[in-house]
Amino acid sequence: MIDSPLSMYEAEAFGNCHRCRELTQSVSWINGSQSWEYTCQPCSYQQYEYDIPAETTFQSESLISSVPEPCHQTIYHQRAPRKCLPILVNGFSCKAIADTGSEYNCISRDFAKTIRAKIKKSQNSQSFSLPRNGYKLHSSEHIHLDFCFENEEYTWHNVKFFVFKELARDIIIGNQFLQETGTLEEYAYRLQPIPGSLGDMAFVGSLNFQKKYLQCWLNGVRQHTLPDSGAEVNLISRRLASTLNPVKYQPSTTCMNIEFADGSTVQARGKVDLSLSFFEPSWEQVSHVHHELVDDGGGVSGIGSGTLKVSTQTVISEPFYIIDDLREDVILGETLLFTIDAYNQLKNNFLWGAPNARPSIGMFDGLTGGESWLSGKQNSAPLSEKDKLLKEYYAHNDKYKELCTLIDDHVRWRSPDSKISAAVQQKDYAVWEFQCWAGNNKNLLDYYFPNSSLYDSIMALQ
């Protein structure tokens, strides 16, 4: 496990890493004395207890009580159902998908012909990115439709739709129109529940998502996530899943297939349960209370349609399905978003910016790619001295972690010694650059992160 200096800083500041949900105990003997070592799995922070004579082993059992133990209390909440948006278009009734993960309105060519819409050739063909890296949909046609929401025949909307031959759903209403009409906010009553269970196939829309992200904390780590009311489940990239939960990440025992807007499908590699909150949680909030969302009561006594909404100050244990080539690191699905009423209750958590953002000292993951949230292209205001310091720190730290991961991969797959040696040389040079930067900025590190060992941790990297 690669130590992050910022993770070490948090560990010292909080006494225990507040992302850790359980500590692993190991026992060893040193010069006739028994030693306990408690290791925080996500960040490798360690605590020690020494000088326990062997003959007092029975009394030393009390030391274990000093380590925080997860509380087994579980509070269940009713999960909101999947929803659709009933509309009337050209005299036809249709249940559209209200998809905040898609930028524009989309319609399949077959359905456009069914409702006798006049399809027009676009001047230029356009490409629309899917949530999977390298996958796109192309449209060279468009239509303008007059439609109204069901039970609102007195108000009609003339809206442009891009026409797709391969679209897996009849109509997708995009984020721009949803925001203009307040459909997910004050007029959320327009949405209707979809009856029935999900099964083993989940749909995820997301075509050319606008860079508006929802800030949350996963296992105590701050993230910018894609809120997608057109996604039936939560998704997470394999890279981030293994970073946030390296101990508990395991292949799923149940098969879940994900269908995208072009009709392509992929089987999820696995499923991981993460603690999720929309505020920075304390250690006690992450580890001492266990909140879960259940479908239709989930067979849990006392859970029913009258269950109160989940507070925005709740830490929830939420499942995420792991996709290898996911373009976004995290996609939050509709049932979670509707359960917490995100579009009304979490307006301050919606941010414009780039994915893989690193907006706080709590960010320790090794994500790369995408433009940093601190980039001047995303923020017209000049960077503060502290922001500039953090931006430079993450550039060095990410490079170091990437190379360490590369070395681990080479060793794991028994690559030739020449490749391992080259990677080690690159890593050593990256460490030298990192430590030179730390030496030049020691005063700033001490000023912005007082009483920490951040500088010393960087200088101890190997």
Short mmCIF file of C-alpha atoms in Angstrom, two decimals:
data_model
loop_
_atom_site.label_atom_id
_atom_site.label_comp_id
_atom_site.label_asym_id
_atom_site.label_seq_id
_atom_site.Cartn_x
_atom_site.Cartn_y
_atom_site.Cartn_z
CA MET A 1 0.00 0.00 0.00
CA ILE A 2 1.41 3.39 -1.00
CA ASP A 3 1.53 5.93 1.79
CA SER A 4 0.29 9.40 0.94
CA PRO A 5 1.85 12.23 2.95
CA LEU A 6 -1.53 13.92 3.15
CA SER A 7 -3.08 10.74 4.47
CA MET A 8 -0.39 10.61 7.12
CA TYR A 9 -1.15 14.22 7.97
CA GLU A 10 -4.83 13.37 8.44
CA ALA A 11 -3.95 10.34 10.52
CA GLU A 12 -1.89 12.47 12.88
CA ALA A 13 -4.48 15.24 13.00
CA PHE A 14 -7.40 12.91 13.82
CA GLY A 15 -5.57 10.25 15.84
CA ASN A 16 -6.94 7.70 13.43
CA CYS A 17 -7.54 7.99 9.72
CA HIS A 18 -11.21 9.00 9.55
CA ARG A 19 -11.65 7.00 6.34
CA CYS A 20 -10.76 3.72 8.00
CA ARG A 21 -13.73 1.61 9.01
CA GLU A 22 -11.72 -1.07 10.78
CA LEU A 23 -8.16 -1.56 11.98
CA THR A 24 -6.26 -4.77 11.39
CA GLN A 25 -4.35 -6.07 14.41
CA SER A 26 -1.07 -7.96 14.23
CA VAL A 27 0.93 -9.23 17.23
CA SER A 28 4.69 -9.72 17.41
CA TRP A 29 7.38 -10.33 20.05
CA ILE A 30 10.30 -7.94 20.49
CA ASN A 31 12.97 -8.82 23.09
CA GLY A 32 10.53 -10.80 25.19
CA SER A 33 7.82 -8.12 25.04
CA GLN A 34 4.61 -8.29 23.14
CA SER A 35 3.88 -5.62 20.52
CA TRP A 36 0.52 -4.72 19.00
CA GLU A 37 0.42 -3.02 15.62
CA TYR A 38 -2.83 -1.52 14.35
CA THR A 39 -2.80 -0.75 10.64
CA CYS A 40 -5.28 1.52 8.88
CA GLN A 41 -5.83 -0.31 5.62
CA PRO A 42 -6.70 2.57 3.23
CA CYS A 43 -3.69 4.74 4.11
CA SER A 44 -1.35 2.38 5.99
CA TYR A 45 -1.28 4.60 9.07
CA GLN A 46 0.00 2.55 12.00
CA GLN A 47 -0.38 2.67 15.77
CA TYR A 48 1.84 0.75 18.14
CA GLU A 49 1.68 -0.48 21.71
CA TYR A 50 5.03 -1.69 23.11
CA ASP A 51 6.62 -2.96 26.32
CA ILE A 52 3.94 -5.45 27.29
CA PRO A 53 5.63 -8.27 29.20
CA ALA A 54 4.82 -11.75 27.95
CA GLU A 55 3.62 -12.93 31.35
CA THR A 56 0.95 -10.16 31.44
CA THR A 57 -0.68 -11.17 28.19
CA PHE A 58 -4.07 -11.57 29.85
CA GLN A 59 -4.04 -8.01 31.20
CA SER A 60 -2.89 -6.64 27.85
CA GLU A 61 -6.17 -7.69 26.25
CA SER A 62 -7.62 -4.41 27.54
CA LEU A 63 -5.48 -2.54 25.02
CA ILE A 64 -7.70 -3.76 22.24
CA SER A 65 -10.58 -1.70 23.60
CA SER A 66 -8.64 1.49 22.86
CA VAL A 67 -9.03 0.85 19.12
CA PRO A 68 -12.32 2.18 17.71
CA GLU A 69 -14.61 -0.66 16.76
CA PRO A 70 -17.29 -0.26 14.11
CA CYS A 71 -20.80 -0.12 15.50
CA HIS A 72 -23.09 -2.83 14.23
CA GLN A 73 -26.24 -0.72 14.55
CA THR A 74 -28.01 -0.48 11.21
CA ILE A 75 -30.69 2.07 10.35
CA TYR A 76 -32.72 1.31 7.23
CA HIS A 77 -34.36 3.84 4.92
CA GLN A 78 -36.78 3.41 2.06
CA ARG A 79 -35.04 3.79 -1.31
CA ALA A 80 -36.90 5.95 -3.84
CA PRO A 81 -38.15 4.07 -6.93
CA ARG A 82 -36.86 4.53 -10.44
CA LYS A 83 -38.81 7.22 -12.29
CA CYS A 84 -39.86 8.27 -15.78
CA LEU A 85 -41.22 11.49 -17.28
CA PRO A 86 -44.63 11.06 -19.01
CA ILE A 87 -45.10 13.46 -21.94
CA LEU A 88 -47.50 13.96 -24.85
CA VAL A 89 -45.86 14.48 -28.26
CA ASN A 90 -47.57 14.64 -31.66
CA GLY A 91 -50.64 13.06 -30.10
CA PHE A 92 -48.66 10.13 -28.69
CA SER A 93 -48.14 9.35 -25.03
CA CYS A 94 -44.55 8.51 -24.14
CA LYS A 95 -42.60 7.79 -20.97
CA ALA A 96 -39.36 9.68 -21.49
CA ILE A 97 -36.16 9.40 -19.46
CA ALA A 98 -35.34 12.52 -17.44
CA ASP A 99 -31.57 12.35 -17.72
CA THR A 100 -29.35 14.93 -16.00
CA GLY A 101 -26.40 12.91 -17.27
CA SER A 102 -27.18 13.94 -20.86
CA GLU A 103 -26.63 17.46 -22.10
CA TYR A 104 -29.18 17.48 -24.94
CA ASN A 105 -32.55 15.99 -25.84
CA CYS A 106 -32.34 12.76 -27.84
CA ILE A 107 -34.82 10.65 -29.80
CA SER A 108 -34.48 7.36 -31.64
CA ARG A 109 -35.07 7.42 -35.39
CA ASP A 110 -37.61 4.61 -35.19
CA PHE A 111 -39.72 6.44 -32.61
CA ALA A 112 -39.49 9.70 -34.56
CA LYS A 113 -40.99 7.88 -37.55
CA THR A 114 -43.66 6.30 -35.34
CA ILE A 115 -44.93 9.70 -34.17
CA ARG A 116 -44.69 10.99 -37.77
CA ALA A 117 -42.13 13.66 -36.94
CA LYS A 118 -40.41 15.51 -39.78
CA ILE A 119 -36.73 14.58 -39.62
CA LYS A 120 -34.27 17.14 -40.96
CA LYS A 121 -30.69 16.67 -42.08
CA SER A 122 -28.21 18.52 -39.88
CA GLN A 123 -25.55 20.69 -41.47
CA ASN A 124 -22.81 18.79 -39.68
CA SER A 125 -22.67 15.37 -38.05
CA GLN A 126 -22.08 15.49 -34.30
CA SER A 127 -20.49 13.01 -31.93
CA PHE A 128 -21.75 12.40 -28.40
CA SER A 129 -19.56 10.77 -25.77
CA LEU A 130 -20.82 7.80 -23.76
CA PRO A 131 -19.74 7.03 -20.15
CA ARG A 132 -17.29 4.43 -21.50
CA ASN A 133 -13.91 5.56 -22.75
CA GLY A 134 -13.74 5.53 -26.55
CA TYR A 135 -17.47 4.97 -27.10
CA LYS A 136 -19.52 7.58 -28.97
CA LEU A 137 -22.88 8.02 -30.67
CA HIS A 138 -23.21 9.99 -33.91
CA SER A 139 -26.13 12.08 -35.09
CA SER A 140 -26.56 13.73 -38.48
CA GLU A 141 -30.28 14.53 -38.13
CA HIS A 142 -32.53 16.56 -35.86
CA ILE A 143 -36.19 17.44 -35.35
CA HIS A 144 -38.21 20.10 -33.54
CA LEU A 145 -41.15 18.78 -31.54
CA ASP A 146 -44.05 20.38 -29.70
CA PHE A 147 -44.75 18.42 -26.56
CA CYS A 148 -46.22 18.94 -23.12
CA PHE A 149 -45.93 17.24 -19.77
CA GLU A 150 -48.75 14.86 -18.93
CA ASN A 151 -51.64 16.70 -17.21
CA GLU A 152 -50.20 20.05 -18.34
CA GLU A 153 -51.79 20.31 -21.79
CA TYR A 154 -52.15 24.08 -21.35
CA THR A 155 -48.37 24.58 -21.73
CA TRP A 156 -46.53 23.36 -24.81
CA HIS A 157 -42.78 23.38 -25.41
CA ASN A 158 -41.04 23.52 -28.77
CA VAL A 159 -37.82 21.59 -28.31
CA LYS A 160 -34.97 20.45 -30.53
CA PHE A 161 -34.04 16.75 -30.46
CA PHE A 162 -31.00 15.06 -31.93
CA VAL A 163 -31.96 11.94 -33.85
CA PHE A 164 -29.99 8.72 -33.32
CA LYS A 165 -30.36 5.51 -35.27
CA GLU A 166 -28.88 3.37 -32.45
CA LEU A 167 -30.51 5.03 -29.40
CA ALA A 168 -31.55 2.36 -26.88
CA ARG A 169 -34.54 4.36 -25.58
CA ASP A 170 -37.32 6.24 -27.37
CA ILE A 171 -36.80 9.69 -25.84
CA ILE A 172 -34.22 11.15 -23.47
CA ILE A 173 -34.88 14.60 -22.02
CA GLY A 174 -31.55 16.28 -21.31
CA ASN A 175 -30.27 18.30 -18.39
CA GLN A 176 -30.56 21.69 -20.05
CA PHE A 177 -34.32 21.43 -20.60
CA LEU A 178 -34.90 19.80 -17.21
CA GLN A 179 -33.23 22.75 -15.51
CA GLU A 180 -35.09 25.36 -17.56
CA THR A 181 -38.44 23.82 -16.61
CA GLY A 182 -37.58 22.98 -12.99
CA THR A 183 -38.68 19.40 -13.58
CA LEU A 184 -36.41 17.89 -10.94
CA GLU A 185 -36.88 20.70 -8.46
CA GLU A 186 -40.15 22.52 -7.76
CA TYR A 187 -42.04 20.47 -10.38
CA ALA A 188 -40.68 17.07 -9.44
CA TYR A 189 -44.29 15.82 -9.24
CA ARG A 190 -44.13 15.44 -13.04
CA LEU A 191 -42.02 12.33 -12.56
CA GLN A 192 -43.81 9.01 -12.09
CA PRO A 193 -42.50 5.83 -10.39
CA ILE A 194 -41.56 2.87 -12.57
CA PRO A 195 -43.09 -0.30 -11.09
CA GLY A 196 -41.17 -3.52 -10.71
CA SER A 197 -37.66 -4.50 -9.66
CA LEU A 198 -34.52 -3.74 -11.62
CA GLY A 199 -33.35 -7.27 -12.37
CA ASP A 200 -29.88 -7.96 -13.75
CA MET A 201 -29.82 -5.20 -16.41
CA ALA A 202 -29.47 -1.50 -15.56
CA PHE A 203 -29.61 1.42 -17.98
CA VAL A 204 -27.17 4.35 -17.82
CA GLY A 205 -27.70 7.27 -20.22
CA SER A 206 -25.16 10.11 -20.09
CA LEU A 207 -24.53 11.63 -23.51
CA ASN A 208 -22.14 14.60 -23.58
CA PHE A 209 -22.58 15.50 -19.92
CA GLN A 210 -22.21 19.16 -19.00
CA LYS A 211 -19.39 19.63 -16.51
CA LYS A 212 -21.61 20.18 -13.52
CA TYR A 213 -20.70 17.84 -10.70
CA LEU A 214 -22.12 16.91 -7.33
CA GLN A 215 -19.68 17.12 -4.46
CA CYS A 216 -19.76 14.27 -1.97
CA TRP A 217 -17.49 12.18 0.25
CA LEU A 218 -16.83 8.49 -0.44
CA ASN A 219 -15.22 6.68 2.48
CA GLY A 220 -14.44 10.12 3.83
CA VAL A 221 -12.65 11.23 0.65
CA ARG A 222 -13.96 14.26 -1.19
CA GLN A 223 -15.07 13.58 -4.78
CA HIS A 224 -16.75 15.37 -7.66
CA THR A 225 -19.29 12.91 -9.04
CA LEU A 226 -21.62 12.82 -12.04
CA PRO A 227 -25.25 13.03 -10.85
CA ASP A 228 -27.24 11.07 -13.42
CA SER A 229 -31.00 10.82 -13.02
CA GLY A 230 -30.92 8.62 -16.12
CA ALA A 231 -28.74 5.97 -14.45
CA GLU A 232 -30.53 3.13 -12.68
CA VAL A 233 -27.51 2.21 -10.50
CA ASN A 234 -24.37 3.81 -9.09
CA LEU A 235 -21.16 3.21 -11.04
CA ILE A 236 -17.50 3.59 -10.09
CA SER A 237 -14.30 3.13 -12.05
CA ARG A 238 -12.18 0.12 -11.17
CA ARG A 239 -9.24 2.39 -10.43
CA LEU A 240 -11.11 4.47 -7.86
CA ALA A 241 -12.83 1.44 -6.31
CA SER A 242 -9.49 -0.24 -5.60
CA THR A 243 -8.12 3.04 -4.21
CA LEU A 244 -11.01 3.84 -1.87
CA ASN A 245 -11.60 0.31 -0.66
CA PRO A 246 -8.59 -1.89 -1.42
CA VAL A 247 -9.46 -4.41 1.30
CA LYS A 248 -13.15 -4.96 0.66
CA TYR A 249 -13.11 -4.75 -3.15
CA GLN A 250 -14.11 -8.19 -4.42
CA PRO A 251 -15.76 -9.50 -7.59
CA SER A 252 -19.54 -9.51 -7.35
CA THR A 253 -21.24 -12.84 -6.74
CA THR A 254 -24.28 -11.64 -8.70
CA CYS A 255 -24.23 -10.68 -12.37
CA MET A 256 -25.19 -7.06 -13.17
CA ASN A 257 -25.12 -5.90 -16.77
CA ILE A 258 -25.00 -2.21 -17.65
CA GLU A 259 -26.69 -0.98 -20.84
CA PHE A 260 -25.63 2.33 -22.35
CA ALA A 261 -27.46 4.73 -24.65
CA ASP A 262 -26.13 3.09 -27.81
CA GLY A 263 -27.52 -0.28 -26.74
CA SER A 264 -24.09 -1.72 -25.90
CA THR A 265 -23.79 -3.68 -22.68
CA VAL A 266 -20.98 -4.56 -20.30
CA GLN A 267 -20.95 -6.80 -17.27
CA ALA A 268 -19.90 -5.08 -14.05
CA ARG A 269 -16.59 -6.42 -12.76
CA GLY A 270 -17.90 -6.39 -9.21
CA LYS A 271 -19.63 -4.37 -6.54
CA VAL A 272 -18.23 -2.37 -3.64
CA ASP A 273 -20.06 -0.83 -0.68
CA LEU A 274 -18.82 2.65 0.23
CA SER A 275 -19.83 5.12 2.91
CA LEU A 276 -21.31 8.17 1.17
CA SER A 277 -22.15 11.59 2.54
CA PHE A 278 -22.68 15.09 1.21
CA PHE A 279 -20.66 16.74 3.96
CA GLU A 280 -17.22 15.96 5.37
CA PRO A 281 -17.94 13.26 7.96
CA SER A 282 -16.15 12.69 11.23
CA TRP A 283 -14.66 9.34 12.23
CA GLU A 284 -17.64 8.67 14.50
CA GLN A 285 -20.16 9.37 11.74
CA VAL A 286 -18.42 7.02 9.30
CA SER A 287 -17.84 4.11 11.67
CA HIS A 288 -20.43 4.22 14.45
CA VAL A 289 -23.76 4.36 12.59
CA HIS A 290 -24.67 2.23 9.60
CA HIS A 291 -27.40 3.62 7.32
CA GLU A 292 -28.71 1.61 4.37
CA LEU A 293 -31.29 2.18 1.64
CA VAL A 294 -33.59 -0.74 0.86
CA ASP A 295 -35.93 -1.32 -2.08
CA ASP A 296 -39.64 -1.61 -1.26
CA GLY A 297 -38.85 -2.22 2.36
CA GLY A 298 -36.40 -4.97 1.45
CA GLY A 299 -38.15 -7.32 3.85
CA VAL A 300 -36.96 -5.17 6.74
CA SER A 301 -39.46 -4.74 9.54
CA GLY A 302 -40.71 -1.19 10.00
CA ILE A 303 -39.67 0.04 6.53
CA GLY A 304 -42.51 1.17 4.32
CA SER A 305 -43.79 3.95 2.12
CA GLY A 306 -44.21 6.24 5.11
CA THR A 307 -40.50 6.23 6.00
CA LEU A 308 -39.07 9.73 6.45
CA LYS A 309 -36.65 11.05 3.86
CA VAL A 310 -32.97 10.54 4.49
CA SER A 311 -31.33 13.59 6.01
CA THR A 312 -28.61 15.28 3.99
CA GLN A 313 -26.48 14.96 7.14
CA THR A 314 -26.56 11.17 7.00
CA VAL A 315 -23.68 8.87 6.10
CA ILE A 316 -25.08 6.10 3.90
CA SER A 317 -23.61 2.74 2.99
CA GLU A 318 -24.26 2.57 -0.74
CA PRO A 319 -23.41 -0.07 -3.38
CA PHE A 320 -21.41 0.89 -6.48
CA TYR A 321 -20.93 -1.33 -9.53
CA ILE A 322 -17.39 -1.41 -10.90
CA ILE A 323 -16.78 -0.70 -14.59
CA ASP A 324 -13.28 -0.99 -16.05
CA ASP A 325 -13.41 1.68 -18.76
CA LEU A 326 -15.73 4.19 -17.09
CA ARG A 327 -15.11 7.74 -18.37
CA GLU A 328 -16.29 9.34 -15.13
CA ASP A 329 -14.82 8.08 -11.88
CA VAL A 330 -18.22 8.04 -10.11
CA ILE A 331 -21.79 8.16 -11.39
CA LEU A 332 -24.55 8.57 -8.82
CA GLY A 333 -27.79 6.86 -9.86
CA GLU A 334 -31.35 8.12 -9.81
CA THR A 335 -32.69 6.18 -6.82
CA LEU A 336 -30.00 7.63 -4.56
CA LEU A 337 -30.50 11.15 -5.93
CA PHE A 338 -34.28 10.99 -5.53
CA THR A 339 -34.06 9.45 -2.06
CA ILE A 340 -32.04 12.38 -0.71
CA ASP A 341 -33.91 14.89 -2.92
CA ALA A 342 -30.55 16.08 -4.23
CA TYR A 343 -31.85 18.65 -6.71
CA ASN A 344 -33.69 20.53 -3.97
CA GLN A 345 -31.70 19.81 -0.81
CA LEU A 346 -28.13 19.82 -2.12
CA LYS A 347 -27.99 22.84 -4.40
CA ASN A 348 -24.83 24.10 -2.70
CA ASN A 349 -23.07 20.82 -3.51
CA PHE A 350 -23.44 21.25 -7.28
CA LEU A 351 -20.23 22.62 -8.78
CA TRP A 352 -18.87 23.48 -12.18
CA GLY A 353 -15.46 21.98 -12.77
CA ALA A 354 -13.46 19.07 -14.03
CA PRO A 355 -13.78 15.41 -12.97
CA ASN A 356 -11.21 13.86 -10.65
CA ALA A 357 -11.24 17.13 -8.72
CA ARG A 358 -9.07 17.48 -5.66
CA PRO A 359 -10.57 20.32 -3.67
CA SER A 360 -9.37 19.57 -0.14
CA ILE A 361 -6.63 18.24 2.08
CA GLY A 362 -8.69 15.08 2.43
CA MET A 363 -8.02 13.95 -1.12
CA PHE A 364 -5.55 11.05 -1.11
CA ASP A 365 -6.51 8.96 -4.10
CA GLY A 366 -4.14 8.31 -6.98
CA LEU A 367 -6.42 9.46 -9.75
CA THR A 368 -4.90 10.86 -12.90
CA GLY A 369 -6.16 12.17 -16.17
CA GLY A 370 -8.56 15.02 -16.69
CA GLU A 371 -7.79 18.58 -15.83
CA SER A 372 -7.34 19.49 -12.20
CA TRP A 373 -10.02 21.56 -10.52
CA LEU A 374 -7.29 24.10 -9.84
CA SER A 375 -6.63 24.68 -13.53
CA GLY A 376 -6.99 28.25 -14.70
CA LYS A 377 -9.17 27.03 -17.56
CA GLN A 378 -11.81 25.94 -15.07
CA ASN A 379 -11.50 28.90 -12.76
CA SER A 380 -11.06 32.40 -14.13
CA ALA A 381 -9.98 33.75 -10.73
CA PRO A 382 -6.21 33.64 -10.06
CA LEU A 383 -5.03 30.80 -7.85
CA SER A 384 -4.35 31.54 -4.24
CA GLU A 385 -0.93 30.68 -2.85
CA LYS A 386 -2.36 27.66 -1.02
CA ASP A 387 -4.23 26.44 -4.11
CA LYS A 388 -1.07 26.71 -6.18
CA LEU A 389 0.81 24.76 -3.51
CA LEU A 390 -1.81 21.99 -3.52
CA LYS A 391 -1.88 21.86 -7.31
CA GLU A 392 1.87 21.35 -7.44
CA TYR A 393 1.74 18.82 -4.60
CA TYR A 394 -0.85 16.66 -6.36
CA ALA A 395 1.10 16.75 -9.61
CA HIS A 396 4.17 15.32 -7.86
CA ASN A 397 2.21 12.93 -5.63
CA ASP A 398 0.18 11.50 -8.52
CA LYS A 399 3.29 10.96 -10.62
CA TYR A 400 4.96 9.14 -7.73
CA LYS A 401 1.93 6.92 -7.13
CA GLU A 402 1.56 6.11 -10.82
CA LEU A 403 5.14 4.91 -11.03
CA CYS A 404 4.84 2.86 -7.83
CA THR A 405 1.73 1.23 -9.24
CA LEU A 406 3.56 0.58 -12.52
CA ILE A 407 6.38 -1.15 -10.65
CA ASP A 408 3.87 -3.28 -8.70
CA ASP A 409 2.18 -4.28 -11.96
CA HIS A 410 5.49 -5.23 -13.56
CA VAL A 411 6.39 -7.39 -10.57
CA ARG A 412 2.95 -8.97 -10.42
CA TRP A 413 2.98 -9.90 -14.09
CA ARG A 414 6.64 -10.94 -14.03
CA SER A 415 7.75 -8.40 -16.61
CA PRO A 416 11.35 -8.46 -17.85
CA ASP A 417 13.93 -7.08 -15.45
CA SER A 418 14.73 -4.31 -17.93
CA LYS A 419 11.18 -2.93 -17.64
CA ILE A 420 11.21 -3.11 -13.84
CA SER A 421 14.61 -1.40 -13.70
CA ALA A 422 13.47 1.40 -16.02
CA ALA A 423 10.33 1.98 -13.94
CA VAL A 424 12.38 2.07 -10.73
CA GLN A 425 14.73 4.67 -12.24
CA GLN A 426 11.74 6.80 -13.26
CA LYS A 427 10.30 6.48 -9.78
CA ASP A 428 13.58 7.46 -8.12
CA TYR A 429 13.83 10.52 -10.31
CA ALA A 430 10.21 11.45 -9.50
CA VAL A 431 11.01 11.15 -5.78
CA TRP A 432 14.04 13.40 -6.24
CA GLU A 433 11.89 16.01 -8.01
CA PHE A 434 9.19 15.73 -5.32
CA GLN A 435 11.70 16.20 -2.52
CA CYS A 436 13.40 19.12 -4.27
CA TRP A 437 10.00 20.77 -4.57
CA ALA A 438 9.28 20.10 -0.88
CA GLY A 439 12.63 21.61 0.10
CA ASN A 440 11.92 24.75 -1.90
CA ASN A 441 8.44 25.06 -0.37
CA LYS A 442 9.10 23.93 3.21
CA ASN A 443 8.12 27.28 4.70
CA LEU A 444 4.78 27.26 2.86
CA LEU A 445 4.07 23.64 3.83
CA ASP A 446 4.75 24.44 7.49
CA TYR A 447 2.62 27.59 7.27
CA TYR A 448 -0.47 26.07 5.64
CA PHE A 449 -0.24 22.67 7.38
CA PRO A 450 1.09 23.44 10.86
CA ASN A 451 1.88 20.74 13.39
CA SER A 452 2.04 18.15 10.63
CA SER A 453 4.75 15.87 9.33
CA LEU A 454 3.86 16.58 5.72
CA TYR A 455 7.34 17.79 4.80
CA ASP A 456 9.04 14.95 6.66
CA SER A 457 6.75 12.39 5.01
CA ILE A 458 7.69 13.65 1.56
CA MET A 459 11.38 13.57 2.42
CA ALA A 460 10.99 9.97 3.65
CA LEU A 461 9.57 8.71 0.35
CA GLN A 462 11.60 6.02 -1.37
#
